[in-house]
PDB file of C-alpha atoms in Angstrom:
ATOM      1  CA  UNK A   1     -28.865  49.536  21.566  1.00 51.00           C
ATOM      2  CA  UNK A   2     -31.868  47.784  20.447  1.00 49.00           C
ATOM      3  CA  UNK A   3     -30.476  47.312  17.043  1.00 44.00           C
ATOM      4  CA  UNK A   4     -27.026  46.169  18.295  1.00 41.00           C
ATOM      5  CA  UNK A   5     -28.727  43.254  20.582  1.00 45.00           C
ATOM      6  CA  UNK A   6     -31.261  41.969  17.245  1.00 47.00           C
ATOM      7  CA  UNK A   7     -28.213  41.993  15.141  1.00 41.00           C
ATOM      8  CA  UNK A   8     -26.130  39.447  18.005  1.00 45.00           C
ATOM      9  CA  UNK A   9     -29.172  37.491  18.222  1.00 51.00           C
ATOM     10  CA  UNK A  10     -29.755  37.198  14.689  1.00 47.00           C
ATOM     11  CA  UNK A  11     -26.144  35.579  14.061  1.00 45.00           C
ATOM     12  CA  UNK A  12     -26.772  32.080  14.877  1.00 46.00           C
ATOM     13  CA  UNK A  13     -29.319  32.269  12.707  1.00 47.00           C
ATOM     14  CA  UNK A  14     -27.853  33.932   9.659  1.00 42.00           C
ATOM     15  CA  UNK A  15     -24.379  31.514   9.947  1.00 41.00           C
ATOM     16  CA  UNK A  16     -26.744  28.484  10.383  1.00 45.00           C
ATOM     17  CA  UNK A  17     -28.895  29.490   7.282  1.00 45.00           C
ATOM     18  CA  UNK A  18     -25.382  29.819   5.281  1.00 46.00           C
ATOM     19  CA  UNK A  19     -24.639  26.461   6.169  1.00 49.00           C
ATOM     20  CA  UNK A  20     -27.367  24.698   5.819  1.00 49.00           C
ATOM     21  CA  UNK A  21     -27.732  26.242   2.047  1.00 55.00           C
ATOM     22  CA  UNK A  22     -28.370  23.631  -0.400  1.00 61.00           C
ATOM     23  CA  UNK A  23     -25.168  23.196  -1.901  1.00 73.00           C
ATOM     24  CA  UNK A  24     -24.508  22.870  -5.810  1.00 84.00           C
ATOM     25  CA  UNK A  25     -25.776  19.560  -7.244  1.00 91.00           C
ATOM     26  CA  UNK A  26     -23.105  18.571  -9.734  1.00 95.00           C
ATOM     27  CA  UNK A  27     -19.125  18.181  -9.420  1.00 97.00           C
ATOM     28  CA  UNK A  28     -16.289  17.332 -11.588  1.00 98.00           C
ATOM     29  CA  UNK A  29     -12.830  15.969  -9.636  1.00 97.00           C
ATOM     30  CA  UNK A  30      -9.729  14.808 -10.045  1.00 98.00           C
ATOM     31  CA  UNK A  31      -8.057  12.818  -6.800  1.00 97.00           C
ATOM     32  CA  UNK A  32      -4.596  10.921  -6.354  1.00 97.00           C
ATOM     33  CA  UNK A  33      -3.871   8.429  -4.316  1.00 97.00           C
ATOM     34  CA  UNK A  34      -1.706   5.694  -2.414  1.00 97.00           C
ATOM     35  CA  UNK A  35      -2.485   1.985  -1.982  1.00 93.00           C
ATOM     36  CA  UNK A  36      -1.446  -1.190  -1.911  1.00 95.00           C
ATOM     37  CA  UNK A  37      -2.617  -4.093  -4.755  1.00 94.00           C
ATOM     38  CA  UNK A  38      -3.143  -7.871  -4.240  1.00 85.00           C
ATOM     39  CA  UNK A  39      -2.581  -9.139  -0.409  1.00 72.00           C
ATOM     40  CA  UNK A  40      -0.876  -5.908   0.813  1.00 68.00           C
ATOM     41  CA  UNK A  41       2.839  -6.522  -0.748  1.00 77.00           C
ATOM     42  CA  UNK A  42       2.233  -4.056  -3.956  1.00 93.00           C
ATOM     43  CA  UNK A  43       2.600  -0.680  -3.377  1.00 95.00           C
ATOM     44  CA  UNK A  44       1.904   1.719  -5.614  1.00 97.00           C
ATOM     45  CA  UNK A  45      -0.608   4.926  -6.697  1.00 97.00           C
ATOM     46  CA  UNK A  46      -3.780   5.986  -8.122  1.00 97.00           C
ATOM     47  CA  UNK A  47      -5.492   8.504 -10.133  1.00 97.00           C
ATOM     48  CA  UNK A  48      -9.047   9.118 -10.982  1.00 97.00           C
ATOM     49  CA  UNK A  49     -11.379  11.402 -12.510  1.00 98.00           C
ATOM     50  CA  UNK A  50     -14.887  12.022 -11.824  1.00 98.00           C
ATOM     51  CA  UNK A  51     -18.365  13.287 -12.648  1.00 98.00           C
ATOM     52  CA  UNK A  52     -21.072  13.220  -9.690  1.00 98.00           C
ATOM     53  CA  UNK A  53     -24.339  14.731 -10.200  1.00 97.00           C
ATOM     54  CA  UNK A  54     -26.550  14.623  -6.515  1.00 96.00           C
ATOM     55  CA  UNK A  55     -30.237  13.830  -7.834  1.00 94.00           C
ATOM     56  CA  UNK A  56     -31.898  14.029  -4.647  1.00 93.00           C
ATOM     57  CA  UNK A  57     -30.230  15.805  -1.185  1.00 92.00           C
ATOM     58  CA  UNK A  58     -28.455  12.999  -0.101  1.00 95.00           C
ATOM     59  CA  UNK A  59     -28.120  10.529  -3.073  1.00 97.00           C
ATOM     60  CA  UNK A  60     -26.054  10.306  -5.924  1.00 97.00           C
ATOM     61  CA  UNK A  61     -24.778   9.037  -8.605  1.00 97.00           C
ATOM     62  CA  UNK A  62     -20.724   9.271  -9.909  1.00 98.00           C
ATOM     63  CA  UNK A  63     -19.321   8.032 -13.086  1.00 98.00           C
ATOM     64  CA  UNK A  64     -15.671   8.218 -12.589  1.00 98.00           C
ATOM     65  CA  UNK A  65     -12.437   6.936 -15.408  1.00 98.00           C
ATOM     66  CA  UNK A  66      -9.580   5.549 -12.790  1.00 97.00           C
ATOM     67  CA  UNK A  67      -5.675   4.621 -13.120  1.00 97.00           C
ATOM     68  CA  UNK A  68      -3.512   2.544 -10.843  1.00 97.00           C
ATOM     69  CA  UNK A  69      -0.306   1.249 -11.431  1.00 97.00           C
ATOM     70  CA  UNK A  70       1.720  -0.520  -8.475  1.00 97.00           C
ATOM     71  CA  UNK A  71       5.365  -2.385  -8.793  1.00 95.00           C
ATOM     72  CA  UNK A  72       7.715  -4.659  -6.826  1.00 91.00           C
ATOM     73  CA  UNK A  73      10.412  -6.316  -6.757  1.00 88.00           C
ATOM     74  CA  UNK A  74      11.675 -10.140  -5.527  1.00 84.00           C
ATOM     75  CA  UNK A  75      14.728  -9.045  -3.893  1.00 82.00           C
ATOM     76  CA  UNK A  76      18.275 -11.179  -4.746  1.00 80.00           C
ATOM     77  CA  UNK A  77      21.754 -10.270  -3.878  1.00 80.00           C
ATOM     78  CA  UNK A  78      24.555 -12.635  -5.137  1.00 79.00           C
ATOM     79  CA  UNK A  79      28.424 -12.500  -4.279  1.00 77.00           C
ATOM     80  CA  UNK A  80      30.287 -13.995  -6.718  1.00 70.00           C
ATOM     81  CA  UNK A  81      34.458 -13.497  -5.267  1.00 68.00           C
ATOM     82  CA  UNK A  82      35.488 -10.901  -2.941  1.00 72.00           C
ATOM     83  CA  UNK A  83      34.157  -7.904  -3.972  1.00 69.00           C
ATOM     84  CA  UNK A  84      31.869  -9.113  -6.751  1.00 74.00           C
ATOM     85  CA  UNK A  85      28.272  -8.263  -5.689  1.00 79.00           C
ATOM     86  CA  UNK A  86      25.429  -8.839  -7.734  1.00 73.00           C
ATOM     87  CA  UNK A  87      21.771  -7.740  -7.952  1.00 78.00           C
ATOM     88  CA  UNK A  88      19.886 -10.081  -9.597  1.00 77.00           C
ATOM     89  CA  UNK A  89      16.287  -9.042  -8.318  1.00 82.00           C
ATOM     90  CA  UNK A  90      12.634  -9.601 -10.349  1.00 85.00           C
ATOM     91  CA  UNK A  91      11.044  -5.935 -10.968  1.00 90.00           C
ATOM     92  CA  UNK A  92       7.307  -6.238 -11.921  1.00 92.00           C
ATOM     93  CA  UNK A  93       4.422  -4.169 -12.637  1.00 95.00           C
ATOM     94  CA  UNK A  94       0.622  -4.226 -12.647  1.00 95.00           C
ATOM     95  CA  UNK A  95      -1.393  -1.532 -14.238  1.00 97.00           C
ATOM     96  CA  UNK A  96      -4.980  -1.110 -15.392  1.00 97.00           C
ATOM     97  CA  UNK A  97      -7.580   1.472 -16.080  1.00 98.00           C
ATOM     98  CA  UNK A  98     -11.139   1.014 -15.513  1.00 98.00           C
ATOM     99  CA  UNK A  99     -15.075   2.396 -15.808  1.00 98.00           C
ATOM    100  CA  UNK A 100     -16.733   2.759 -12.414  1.00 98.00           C
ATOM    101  CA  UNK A 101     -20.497   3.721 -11.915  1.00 98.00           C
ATOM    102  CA  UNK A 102     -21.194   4.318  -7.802  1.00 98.00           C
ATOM    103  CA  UNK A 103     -24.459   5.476  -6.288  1.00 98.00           C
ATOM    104  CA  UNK A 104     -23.716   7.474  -3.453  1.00 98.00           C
ATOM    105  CA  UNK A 105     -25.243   8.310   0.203  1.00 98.00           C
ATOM    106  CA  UNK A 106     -24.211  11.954   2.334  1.00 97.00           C
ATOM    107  CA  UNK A 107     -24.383  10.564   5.605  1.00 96.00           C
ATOM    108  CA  UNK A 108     -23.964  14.341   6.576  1.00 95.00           C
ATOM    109  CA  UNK A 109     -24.120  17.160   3.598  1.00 95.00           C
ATOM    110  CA  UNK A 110     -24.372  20.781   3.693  1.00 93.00           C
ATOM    111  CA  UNK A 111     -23.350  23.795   2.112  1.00 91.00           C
ATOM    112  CA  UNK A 112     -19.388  23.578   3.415  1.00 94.00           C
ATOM    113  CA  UNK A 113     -19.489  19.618   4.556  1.00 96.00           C
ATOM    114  CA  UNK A 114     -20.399  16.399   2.654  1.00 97.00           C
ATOM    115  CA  UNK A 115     -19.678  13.117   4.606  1.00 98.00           C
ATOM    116  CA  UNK A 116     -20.899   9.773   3.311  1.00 97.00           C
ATOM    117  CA  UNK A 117     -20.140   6.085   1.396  1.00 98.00           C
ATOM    118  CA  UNK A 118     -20.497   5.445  -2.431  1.00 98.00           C
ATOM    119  CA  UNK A 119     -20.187   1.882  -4.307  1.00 98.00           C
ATOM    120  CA  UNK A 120     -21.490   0.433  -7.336  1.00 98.00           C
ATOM    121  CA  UNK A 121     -19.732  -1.724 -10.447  1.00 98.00           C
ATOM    122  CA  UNK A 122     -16.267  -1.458 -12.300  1.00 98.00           C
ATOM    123  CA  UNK A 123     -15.266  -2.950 -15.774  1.00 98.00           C
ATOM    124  CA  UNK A 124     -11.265  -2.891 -15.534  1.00 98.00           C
ATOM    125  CA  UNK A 125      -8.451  -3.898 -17.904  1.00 98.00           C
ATOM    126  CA  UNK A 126      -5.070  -5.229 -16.582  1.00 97.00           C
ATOM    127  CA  UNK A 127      -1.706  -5.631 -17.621  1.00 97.00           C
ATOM    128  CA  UNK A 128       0.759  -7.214 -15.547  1.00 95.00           C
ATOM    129  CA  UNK A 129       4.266  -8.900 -15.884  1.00 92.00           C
ATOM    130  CA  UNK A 130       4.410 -10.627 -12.097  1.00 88.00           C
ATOM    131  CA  UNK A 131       4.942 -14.547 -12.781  1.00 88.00           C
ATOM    132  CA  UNK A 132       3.306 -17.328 -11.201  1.00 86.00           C
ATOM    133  CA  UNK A 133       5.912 -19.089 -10.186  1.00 86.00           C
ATOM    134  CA  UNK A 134       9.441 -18.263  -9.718  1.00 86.00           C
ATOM    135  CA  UNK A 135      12.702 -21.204  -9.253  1.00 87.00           C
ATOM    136  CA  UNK A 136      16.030 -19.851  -8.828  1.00 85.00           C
ATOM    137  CA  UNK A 137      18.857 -22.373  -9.356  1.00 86.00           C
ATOM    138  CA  UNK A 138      22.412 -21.118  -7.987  1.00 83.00           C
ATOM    139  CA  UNK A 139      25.868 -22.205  -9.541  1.00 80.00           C
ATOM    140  CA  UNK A 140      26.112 -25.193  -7.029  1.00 76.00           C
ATOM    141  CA  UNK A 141      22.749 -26.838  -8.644  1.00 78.00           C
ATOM    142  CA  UNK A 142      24.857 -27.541 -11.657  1.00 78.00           C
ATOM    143  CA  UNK A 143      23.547 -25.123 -13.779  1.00 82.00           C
ATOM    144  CA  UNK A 144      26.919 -24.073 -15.698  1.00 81.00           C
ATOM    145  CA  UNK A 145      26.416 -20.633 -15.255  1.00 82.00           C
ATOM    146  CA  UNK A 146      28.617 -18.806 -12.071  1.00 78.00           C
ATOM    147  CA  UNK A 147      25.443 -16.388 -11.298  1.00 79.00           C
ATOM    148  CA  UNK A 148      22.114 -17.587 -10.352  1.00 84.00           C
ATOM    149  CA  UNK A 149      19.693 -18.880 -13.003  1.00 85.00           C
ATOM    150  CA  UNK A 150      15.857 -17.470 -12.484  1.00 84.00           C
ATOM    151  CA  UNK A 151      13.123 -19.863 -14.528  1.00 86.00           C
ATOM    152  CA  UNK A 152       9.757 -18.068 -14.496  1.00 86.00           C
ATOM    153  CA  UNK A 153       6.350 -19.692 -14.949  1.00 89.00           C
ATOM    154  CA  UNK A 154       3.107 -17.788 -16.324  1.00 89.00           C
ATOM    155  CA  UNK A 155      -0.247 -19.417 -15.888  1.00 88.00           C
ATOM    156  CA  UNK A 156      -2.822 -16.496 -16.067  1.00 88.00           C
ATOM    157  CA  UNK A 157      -2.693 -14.062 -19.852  1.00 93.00           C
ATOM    158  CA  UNK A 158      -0.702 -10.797 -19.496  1.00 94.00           C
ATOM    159  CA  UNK A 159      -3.779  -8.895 -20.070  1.00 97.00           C
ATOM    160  CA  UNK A 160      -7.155  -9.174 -18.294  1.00 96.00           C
ATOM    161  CA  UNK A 161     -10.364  -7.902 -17.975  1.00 98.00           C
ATOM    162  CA  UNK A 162     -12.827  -8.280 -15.520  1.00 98.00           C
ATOM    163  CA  UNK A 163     -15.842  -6.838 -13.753  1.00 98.00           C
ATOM    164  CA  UNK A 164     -15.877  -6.252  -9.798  1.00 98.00           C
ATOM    165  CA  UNK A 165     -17.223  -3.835  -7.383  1.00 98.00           C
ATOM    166  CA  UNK A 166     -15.650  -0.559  -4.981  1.00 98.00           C
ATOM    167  CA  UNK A 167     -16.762   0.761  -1.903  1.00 98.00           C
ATOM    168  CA  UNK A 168     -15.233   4.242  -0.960  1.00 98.00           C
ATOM    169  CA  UNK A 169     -15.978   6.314   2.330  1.00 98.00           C
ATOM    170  CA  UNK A 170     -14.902   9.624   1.596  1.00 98.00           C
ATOM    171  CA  UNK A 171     -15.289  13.512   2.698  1.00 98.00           C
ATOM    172  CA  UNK A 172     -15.075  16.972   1.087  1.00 97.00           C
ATOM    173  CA  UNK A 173     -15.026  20.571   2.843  1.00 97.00           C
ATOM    174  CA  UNK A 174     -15.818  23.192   0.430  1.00 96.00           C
ATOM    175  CA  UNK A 175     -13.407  26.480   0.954  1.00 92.00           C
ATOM    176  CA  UNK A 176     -16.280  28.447  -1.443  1.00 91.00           C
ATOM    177  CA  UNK A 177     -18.912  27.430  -3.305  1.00 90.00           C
ATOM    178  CA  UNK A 178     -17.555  25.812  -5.931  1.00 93.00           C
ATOM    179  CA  UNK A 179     -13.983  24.269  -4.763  1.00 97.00           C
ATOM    180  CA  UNK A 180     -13.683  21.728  -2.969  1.00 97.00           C
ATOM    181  CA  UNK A 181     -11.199  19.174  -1.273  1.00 98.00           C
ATOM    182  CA  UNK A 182     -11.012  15.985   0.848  1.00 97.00           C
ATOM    183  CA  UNK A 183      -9.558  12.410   1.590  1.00 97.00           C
ATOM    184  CA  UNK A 184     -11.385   9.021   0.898  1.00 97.00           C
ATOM    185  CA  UNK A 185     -10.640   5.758   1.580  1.00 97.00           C
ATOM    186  CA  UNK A 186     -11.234   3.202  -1.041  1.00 96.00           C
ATOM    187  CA  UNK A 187     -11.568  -0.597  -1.535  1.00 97.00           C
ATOM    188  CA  UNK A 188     -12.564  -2.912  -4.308  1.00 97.00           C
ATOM    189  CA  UNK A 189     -12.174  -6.359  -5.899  1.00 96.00           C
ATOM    190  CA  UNK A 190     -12.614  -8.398  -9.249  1.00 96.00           C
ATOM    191  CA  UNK A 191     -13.499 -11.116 -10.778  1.00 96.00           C
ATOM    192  CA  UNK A 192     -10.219 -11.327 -11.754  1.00 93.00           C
ATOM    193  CA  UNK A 193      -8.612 -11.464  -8.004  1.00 91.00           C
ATOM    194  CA  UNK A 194      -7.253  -8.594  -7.825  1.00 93.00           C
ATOM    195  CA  UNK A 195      -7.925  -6.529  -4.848  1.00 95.00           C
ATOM    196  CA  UNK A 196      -6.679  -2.828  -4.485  1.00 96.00           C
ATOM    197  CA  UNK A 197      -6.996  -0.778  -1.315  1.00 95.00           C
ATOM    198  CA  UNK A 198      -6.341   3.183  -1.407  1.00 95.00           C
ATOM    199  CA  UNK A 199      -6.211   6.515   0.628  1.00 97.00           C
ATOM    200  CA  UNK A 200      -6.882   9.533  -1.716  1.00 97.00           C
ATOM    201  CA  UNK A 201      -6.799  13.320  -1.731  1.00 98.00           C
ATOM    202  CA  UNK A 202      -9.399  15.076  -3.781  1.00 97.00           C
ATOM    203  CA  UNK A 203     -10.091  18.085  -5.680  1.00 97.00           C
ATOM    204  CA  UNK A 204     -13.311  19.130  -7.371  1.00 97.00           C
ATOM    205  CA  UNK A 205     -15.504  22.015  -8.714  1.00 96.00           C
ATOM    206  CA  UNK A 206     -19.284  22.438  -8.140  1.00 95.00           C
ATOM    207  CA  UNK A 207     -21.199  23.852 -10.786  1.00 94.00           C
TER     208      UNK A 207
END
């Protein structure tokens, strides 16, 4: 009996030691995401890869390669005669890849948990085709033509780049002790004025 009653009171003790373990200090991950560029009206997705190497408990530092690309359209219908329907709508994209250093704080970290915020600097290179300026001019304007006429103004290059900074919240339970996988939520902006906000889903390997 007296065996049975140390081994139940030794339990809290034993599952609290196995989480509280030090967890492995270095991860690689890949995540993929959802989020929306410029003022909200650009949807589109994400995909990054990572390296993050924890130099003290709670601090560290990730180096991370990330993707985005995000489309729209400007939306025009035109009827031309009874039963002569025309789509004449804009379809853009904006794409870029950039270099992101964070440092990074575990609010809460153990062996199966790791909660916390991470920002730092981003070099990113853009390409996008949205204009700055769009005029449509229908058939009744004169125009000679019996669809609608779009004339499209660029201001800003094609291709940019720019530095900025991203702040990410994030969290990752670990199913052993090595894989991982959790959501973040990320934002970030440019010199550039771009803005892009994202939810993500993450999957890594501590080693």
């Amino acid at each position: 009996m007296k065996p049975l009653l140390l081994f139940l009171f030794l339990i809290p003790t034993i599952l609290t030691a196995q989480n509280t373990t030090t967890p492995l200090d270095k991860s690689i991950q890949i995540d993929f995401g959802i989020g929306m560029h410029g003022s909200g009206d650009i949807g589109g997705f994400t995909f990054n890869t990572s390296y993050t190497n924890y130099f003290r408990k709670k601090i560290s530092y990730t180096l991370e390669v990330g993707t985005s690309i995000h489309y729209g359209k400007d939306y025009l219908l035109f009827a031309n005669g009874p039963g002569k329907t025309f789509e004449e709508s804009y379809r853009y994209t904006t794409a870029g890849i950039q270099l992101v250093g964070k440092i990074g704080l575990s609010i809460f970290r153990n062996k199966k948990n790791d909660f916390g915020l991470r920002l730092g600097p981003l070099v990113r290179f853009q390409s996008s085709s949205i204009p700055d300026s769009i005029t449509t001019l229908f058939p009744a304007a004169g125009t000679g033509f019996d669809i609608p006429v779009s004339i499209f103004e660029f201001e800003n290059p094609q291709n940019t780049l720019a530095i900025g900074g991203v702040f990410q919240l994030f969290y990752n339970y670990s199913f052993s002790n090595k894989i991982y996988i959790g959501p973040s939520a990320g934002f970030q902006s440019d010199s550039n004025g771009d803005t892009i906000t994202n939810i993500s889903l993450a999957c890594g390997m501590k080693f």
